[in-house]
PDB file of C-alpha atoms in Angstrom:
ATOM      1  CA  MET A   1     -45.110  95.214  14.660  1.00 49.00           C
ATOM      2  CA  LYS A   2     -46.304  94.655  11.092  1.00 47.00           C
ATOM      3  CA  LYS A   3     -43.515  96.888   9.847  1.00 44.00           C
ATOM      4  CA  ILE A   4     -40.852  94.871  11.689  1.00 46.00           C
ATOM      5  CA  PHE A   5     -42.301  91.622  10.349  1.00 39.00           C
ATOM      6  CA  LEU A   6     -42.322  93.002   6.785  1.00 39.00           C
ATOM      7  CA  ILE A   7     -38.696  94.135   7.122  1.00 43.00           C
ATOM      8  CA  PHE A   8     -37.770  90.688   8.470  1.00 41.00           C
ATOM      9  CA  VAL A   9     -39.480  88.997   5.479  1.00 39.00           C
ATOM     10  CA  VAL A  10     -37.711  91.261   2.983  1.00 38.00           C
ATOM     11  CA  ILE A  11     -34.295  90.771   4.609  1.00 41.00           C
ATOM     12  CA  SER A  12     -34.834  87.004   4.821  1.00 38.00           C
ATOM     13  CA  THR A  13     -35.801  86.871   1.153  1.00 41.00           C
ATOM     14  CA  VAL A  14     -32.744  88.858   0.094  1.00 41.00           C
ATOM     15  CA  LEU A  15     -30.400  86.754   2.217  1.00 40.00           C
ATOM     16  CA  PHE A  16     -31.931  83.495   0.986  1.00 46.00           C
ATOM     17  CA  SER A  17     -31.737  84.728  -2.597  1.00 50.00           C
ATOM     18  CA  CYS A  18     -28.057  85.643  -2.240  1.00 55.00           C
ATOM     19  CA  SER A  19     -27.148  82.402  -0.482  1.00 63.00           C
ATOM     20  CA  ASN A  20     -29.104  80.380  -3.050  1.00 81.00           C
ATOM     21  CA  ARG A  21     -27.316  82.155  -5.920  1.00 79.00           C
ATOM     22  CA  GLU A  22     -23.983  81.545  -4.181  1.00 85.00           C
ATOM     23  CA  ALA A  23     -24.783  77.822  -3.796  1.00 86.00           C
ATOM     24  CA  ILE A  24     -25.670  77.559  -7.496  1.00 84.00           C
ATOM     25  CA  LEU A  25     -22.448  79.288  -8.541  1.00 87.00           C
ATOM     26  CA  GLN A  26     -20.451  77.029  -6.248  1.00 90.00           C
ATOM     27  CA  LYS A  27     -22.002  73.915  -7.816  1.00 89.00           C
ATOM     28  CA  ILE A  28     -21.316  75.194 -11.325  1.00 87.00           C
ATOM     29  CA  CYS A  29     -17.668  75.909 -10.405  1.00 88.00           C
ATOM     30  CA  GLN A  30     -17.434  72.370  -9.043  1.00 90.00           C
ATOM     31  CA  MET A  31     -18.855  71.015 -12.309  1.00 90.00           C
ATOM     32  CA  LYS A  32     -16.367  72.994 -14.373  1.00 92.00           C
ATOM     33  CA  SER A  33     -13.401  71.805 -12.322  1.00 91.00           C
ATOM     34  CA  ILE A  34     -13.213  68.313 -13.864  1.00 94.00           C
ATOM     35  CA  PRO A  35     -13.712  67.250 -17.504  1.00 96.00           C
ATOM     36  CA  VAL A  36     -16.890  65.277 -18.131  1.00 97.00           C
ATOM     37  CA  VAL A  37     -16.498  61.606 -19.031  1.00 96.00           C
ATOM     38  CA  ILE A  38     -19.092  60.156 -21.374  1.00 95.00           C
ATOM     39  CA  PRO A  39     -18.573  56.377 -21.263  1.00 95.00           C
ATOM     40  CA  THR A  40     -20.471  55.638 -24.478  1.00 92.00           C
ATOM     41  CA  ASP A  41     -18.853  52.204 -24.720  1.00 93.00           C
ATOM     42  CA  LYS A  42     -20.663  51.231 -21.489  1.00 94.00           C
ATOM     43  CA  MET A  43     -24.078  52.524 -22.541  1.00 93.00           C
ATOM     44  CA  ILE A  44     -26.667  51.173 -24.923  1.00 90.00           C
ATOM     45  CA  TYR A  45     -26.811  53.186 -28.108  1.00 90.00           C
ATOM     46  CA  TRP A  46     -30.331  53.465 -29.497  1.00 87.00           C
ATOM     47  CA  GLU A  47     -30.983  55.085 -32.830  1.00 84.00           C
ATOM     48  CA  PRO A  48     -34.106  55.374 -34.965  1.00 81.00           C
ATOM     49  CA  ASP A  49     -34.229  53.739 -38.380  1.00 72.00           C
ATOM     50  CA  GLU A  50     -34.007  57.073 -40.216  1.00 64.00           C
ATOM     51  CA  TYR A  51     -31.189  58.552 -38.149  1.00 58.00           C
ATOM     52  CA  VAL A  52     -28.230  60.245 -39.817  1.00 54.00           C
ATOM     53  CA  ASP A  53     -25.243  60.240 -37.466  1.00 58.00           C
ATOM     54  CA  THR A  54     -23.721  63.706 -37.260  1.00 52.00           C
ATOM     55  CA  HIS A  55     -21.412  63.069 -34.293  1.00 54.00           C
ATOM     56  CA  HIS A  56     -18.510  62.497 -36.634  1.00 48.00           C
ATOM     57  CA  ASN A  57     -18.524  66.221 -37.398  1.00 52.00           C
ATOM     58  CA  GLU A  58     -15.528  68.033 -36.039  1.00 61.00           C
ATOM     59  CA  ASN A  59     -17.679  70.145 -33.749  1.00 66.00           C
ATOM     60  CA  LYS A  60     -15.944  72.056 -31.013  1.00 82.00           C
ATOM     61  CA  TYR A  61     -18.989  71.820 -28.790  1.00 91.00           C
ATOM     62  CA  ARG A  62     -21.296  69.123 -27.498  1.00 93.00           C
ATOM     63  CA  LEU A  63     -24.602  69.787 -25.766  1.00 94.00           C
ATOM     64  CA  VAL A  64     -25.338  67.057 -23.220  1.00 96.00           C
ATOM     65  CA  VAL A  65     -28.959  66.483 -22.233  1.00 95.00           C
ATOM     66  CA  TYR A  66     -29.039  64.033 -19.338  1.00 95.00           C
ATOM     67  CA  THR A  67     -31.730  62.607 -17.121  1.00 89.00           C
ATOM     68  CA  ASP A  68     -31.088  60.226 -14.260  1.00 83.00           C
ATOM     69  CA  SER A  69     -33.207  57.607 -12.558  1.00 73.00           C
ATOM     70  CA  THR A  70     -34.505  60.067  -9.957  1.00 73.00           C
ATOM     71  CA  GLN A  71     -36.336  61.990 -12.661  1.00 75.00           C
ATOM     72  CA  CYS A  72     -39.438  61.022 -14.592  1.00 76.00           C
ATOM     73  CA  SER A  73     -38.164  59.127 -17.645  1.00 72.00           C
ATOM     74  CA  SER A  74     -41.519  59.229 -19.427  1.00 75.00           C
ATOM     75  CA  CYS A  75     -41.675  63.029 -18.896  1.00 81.00           C
ATOM     76  CA  PHE A  76     -38.194  63.398 -20.376  1.00 83.00           C
ATOM     77  CA  ILE A  77     -39.146  61.262 -23.377  1.00 83.00           C
ATOM     78  CA  SER A  78     -42.401  63.152 -23.944  1.00 76.00           C
ATOM     79  CA  HIS A  79     -40.412  66.409 -24.303  1.00 83.00           C
ATOM     80  CA  LEU A  80     -37.692  65.126 -26.633  1.00 85.00           C
ATOM     81  CA  SER A  81     -39.283  66.824 -29.643  1.00 83.00           C
ATOM     82  CA  ASP A  82     -38.698  70.188 -27.912  1.00 87.00           C
ATOM     83  CA  TRP A  83     -35.041  69.738 -28.896  1.00 88.00           C
ATOM     84  CA  TYR A  84     -35.550  69.704 -32.687  1.00 84.00           C
ATOM     85  CA  GLU A  85     -34.458  73.363 -33.027  1.00 81.00           C
ATOM     86  CA  PHE A  86     -31.099  72.536 -31.470  1.00 78.00           C
ATOM     87  CA  LEU A  87     -30.799  69.388 -33.534  1.00 82.00           C
ATOM     88  CA  SER A  88     -30.869  71.595 -36.639  1.00 80.00           C
ATOM     89  CA  LEU A  89     -27.695  73.222 -35.295  1.00 77.00           C
ATOM     90  CA  GLU A  90     -26.194  69.750 -35.153  1.00 77.00           C
ATOM     91  CA  ARG A  91     -27.121  69.041 -38.769  1.00 70.00           C
ATOM     92  CA  ASN A  92     -25.503  72.349 -39.734  1.00 72.00           C
ATOM     93  CA  GLY A  93     -22.267  71.302 -38.033  1.00 75.00           C
ATOM     94  CA  HIS A  94     -22.369  73.837 -35.195  1.00 77.00           C
ATOM     95  CA  LEU A  95     -22.518  71.380 -32.308  1.00 86.00           C
ATOM     96  CA  SER A  96     -23.242  67.776 -31.389  1.00 88.00           C
ATOM     97  CA  VAL A  97     -26.169  66.908 -29.160  1.00 90.00           C
ATOM     98  CA  THR A  98     -25.904  63.888 -26.872  1.00 93.00           C
ATOM     99  CA  PHE A  99     -28.975  62.571 -25.089  1.00 94.00           C
ATOM    100  CA  ILE A 100     -28.365  60.302 -22.107  1.00 95.00           C
ATOM    101  CA  ILE A 101     -31.202  58.703 -20.223  1.00 92.00           C
ATOM    102  CA  GLU A 102     -30.693  56.653 -17.088  1.00 92.00           C
ATOM    103  CA  PRO A 103     -33.983  54.870 -16.468  1.00 89.00           C
ATOM    104  CA  PRO A 104     -34.662  52.951 -13.289  1.00 85.00           C
ATOM    105  CA  LYS A 105     -33.620  49.354 -13.942  1.00 82.00           C
ATOM    106  CA  SER A 106     -37.219  48.201 -13.537  1.00 83.00           C
ATOM    107  CA  GLN A 107     -38.289  50.534 -16.399  1.00 83.00           C
ATOM    108  CA  TYR A 108     -35.575  49.759 -18.925  1.00 84.00           C
ATOM    109  CA  GLU A 109     -37.755  47.889 -21.473  1.00 86.00           C
ATOM    110  CA  GLU A 110     -40.615  50.314 -20.988  1.00 87.00           C
ATOM    111  CA  THR A 111     -38.243  53.230 -21.632  1.00 86.00           C
ATOM    112  CA  ILE A 112     -37.075  51.770 -24.943  1.00 85.00           C
ATOM    113  CA  GLU A 113     -40.686  51.215 -26.003  1.00 86.00           C
ATOM    114  CA  ARG A 114     -41.599  54.801 -25.126  1.00 85.00           C
ATOM    115  CA  ILE A 115     -38.676  56.143 -27.129  1.00 84.00           C
ATOM    116  CA  LYS A 116     -39.740  54.062 -30.139  1.00 84.00           C
ATOM    117  CA  LYS A 117     -43.358  55.220 -29.831  1.00 84.00           C
ATOM    118  CA  LYS A 118     -42.255  58.852 -29.606  1.00 82.00           C
ATOM    119  CA  GLN A 119     -40.575  58.440 -33.010  1.00 80.00           C
ATOM    120  CA  PHE A 120     -37.770  60.742 -31.993  1.00 82.00           C
ATOM    121  CA  LEU A 121     -35.324  61.122 -34.873  1.00 81.00           C
ATOM    122  CA  HIS A 122     -32.093  61.265 -32.916  1.00 87.00           C
ATOM    123  CA  ALA A 123     -29.861  58.745 -31.188  1.00 87.00           C
ATOM    124  CA  ILE A 124     -30.051  58.330 -27.426  1.00 91.00           C
ATOM    125  CA  TYR A 125     -27.646  56.679 -25.028  1.00 94.00           C
ATOM    126  CA  ILE A 126     -29.409  54.521 -22.467  1.00 92.00           C
ATOM    127  CA  ASP A 127     -27.344  54.273 -19.329  1.00 93.00           C
ATOM    128  CA  SER A 128     -28.812  51.252 -17.592  1.00 88.00           C
ATOM    129  CA  ASP A 129     -25.795  50.830 -15.271  1.00 90.00           C
ATOM    130  CA  CYS A 130     -25.501  54.469 -14.098  1.00 92.00           C
ATOM    131  CA  GLN A 131     -22.089  54.802 -15.724  1.00 94.00           C
ATOM    132  CA  PHE A 132     -22.472  58.469 -16.575  1.00 96.00           C
ATOM    133  CA  ARG A 133     -23.315  59.398 -12.991  1.00 94.00           C
ATOM    134  CA  GLU A 134     -20.590  57.137 -11.622  1.00 95.00           C
ATOM    135  CA  ASN A 135     -17.945  58.689 -13.890  1.00 96.00           C
ATOM    136  CA  ASN A 136     -19.047  62.253 -13.162  1.00 96.00           C
ATOM    137  CA  PRO A 137     -19.496  62.786  -9.420  1.00 95.00           C
ATOM    138  CA  GLN A 138     -18.936  66.513  -9.965  1.00 95.00           C
ATOM    139  CA  ILE A 139     -22.388  66.804 -11.575  1.00 94.00           C
ATOM    140  CA  PRO A 140     -25.001  67.565  -8.914  1.00 94.00           C
ATOM    141  CA  GLN A 141     -28.124  65.444  -8.682  1.00 90.00           C
ATOM    142  CA  GLU A 142     -30.503  68.372  -9.183  1.00 91.00           C
ATOM    143  CA  ARG A 143     -32.073  68.441 -12.637  1.00 90.00           C
ATOM    144  CA  ILE A 144     -31.110  72.055 -13.335  1.00 91.00           C
ATOM    145  CA  TYR A 145     -27.480  70.929 -13.740  1.00 94.00           C
ATOM    146  CA  HIS A 146     -28.171  68.092 -16.191  1.00 95.00           C
ATOM    147  CA  ILE A 147     -27.988  70.079 -19.414  1.00 95.00           C
ATOM    148  CA  PHE A 148     -24.641  71.569 -20.276  1.00 96.00           C
ATOM    149  CA  LEU A 149     -22.336  72.528 -23.103  1.00 95.00           C
ATOM    150  CA  LEU A 150     -18.931  70.881 -23.372  1.00 95.00           C
ATOM    151  CA  ASN A 151     -15.948  72.189 -25.302  1.00 93.00           C
ATOM    152  CA  LYS A 152     -13.649  69.930 -27.349  1.00 91.00           C
ATOM    153  CA  ASP A 153     -11.780  68.993 -24.146  1.00 93.00           C
ATOM    154  CA  ASN A 154     -15.022  67.923 -22.412  1.00 95.00           C
ATOM    155  CA  GLN A 155     -14.842  70.905 -20.048  1.00 95.00           C
ATOM    156  CA  ILE A 156     -18.188  72.466 -19.192  1.00 95.00           C
ATOM    157  CA  GLU A 157     -18.651  75.881 -20.775  1.00 94.00           C
ATOM    158  CA  LEU A 158     -22.309  76.537 -19.977  1.00 94.00           C
ATOM    159  CA  VAL A 159     -24.921  74.998 -17.674  1.00 95.00           C
ATOM    160  CA  GLY A 160     -28.663  75.297 -18.156  1.00 94.00           C
ATOM    161  CA  ASN A 161     -31.592  74.480 -20.372  1.00 94.00           C
ATOM    162  CA  PRO A 162     -31.607  76.684 -23.499  1.00 94.00           C
ATOM    163  CA  ILE A 163     -35.209  75.714 -24.236  1.00 92.00           C
ATOM    164  CA  GLN A 164     -36.614  76.740 -20.867  1.00 91.00           C
ATOM    165  CA  ASN A 165     -34.297  79.692 -20.246  1.00 93.00           C
ATOM    166  CA  SER A 166     -33.925  82.213 -23.064  1.00 92.00           C
ATOM    167  CA  GLN A 167     -30.805  83.741 -21.457  1.00 94.00           C
ATOM    168  CA  VAL A 168     -29.083  80.351 -21.557  1.00 93.00           C
ATOM    169  CA  GLY A 169     -30.236  79.950 -25.166  1.00 92.00           C
ATOM    170  CA  LYS A 170     -28.746  83.337 -26.078  1.00 93.00           C
ATOM    171  CA  MET A 171     -25.474  82.523 -24.296  1.00 92.00           C
ATOM    172  CA  LEU A 172     -25.318  79.192 -26.147  1.00 92.00           C
ATOM    173  CA  MET A 173     -25.842  80.897 -29.496  1.00 90.00           C
ATOM    174  CA  ASP A 174     -23.186  83.529 -28.631  1.00 91.00           C
ATOM    175  CA  ILE A 175     -20.663  80.752 -27.867  1.00 90.00           C
ATOM    176  CA  LEU A 176     -21.476  78.983 -31.136  1.00 87.00           C
ATOM    177  CA  MET A 177     -21.216  82.204 -33.137  1.00 85.00           C
ATOM    178  CA  LYS A 178     -17.771  82.890 -31.653  1.00 84.00           C
ATOM    179  CA  GLN A 179     -16.788  79.410 -32.823  1.00 75.00           C
ATOM    180  CA  LYS A 180     -17.627  80.336 -36.411  1.00 68.00           C
ATOM    181  CA  SER A 181     -15.478  83.486 -36.380  1.00 60.00           C
TER     182      SER A 181
END
């Protein structure tokens, strides 16, 4: 009986794993099917006093780091400094990095204060009217899909967090190195 139960657990795990992987791939294909719209004219642009705008660079790629109102805004803000390594790639002209935060309306002022206190040295778009989400229904609500690399046509090339997943980080660097050649 124990043997049958163990076999059932193993088979269930394998089937769940395969179906979960299939669901992830399906969501990523859905994301890649439509260009991403970044309605910067409808968002509040916050920048620190010492910020040097590098978005005018003719970068082929843009890394979008997005958090919506269902996620912990203060958690997102507390980890902004984790992105400094990738911001050096921006300064070197390899890619642009766009941070978009969609705080709950009730936390808008508090969010701005937290960003200021963090002393993050990069601009952030504050999407108080959920414009990014509204313009991009192809992006799933789950947080794992909220960091992605766009090409010059705003098509998604890569999905995932290069800081938390070294494979995604390597794939990102490979894409950027191909750009240079």
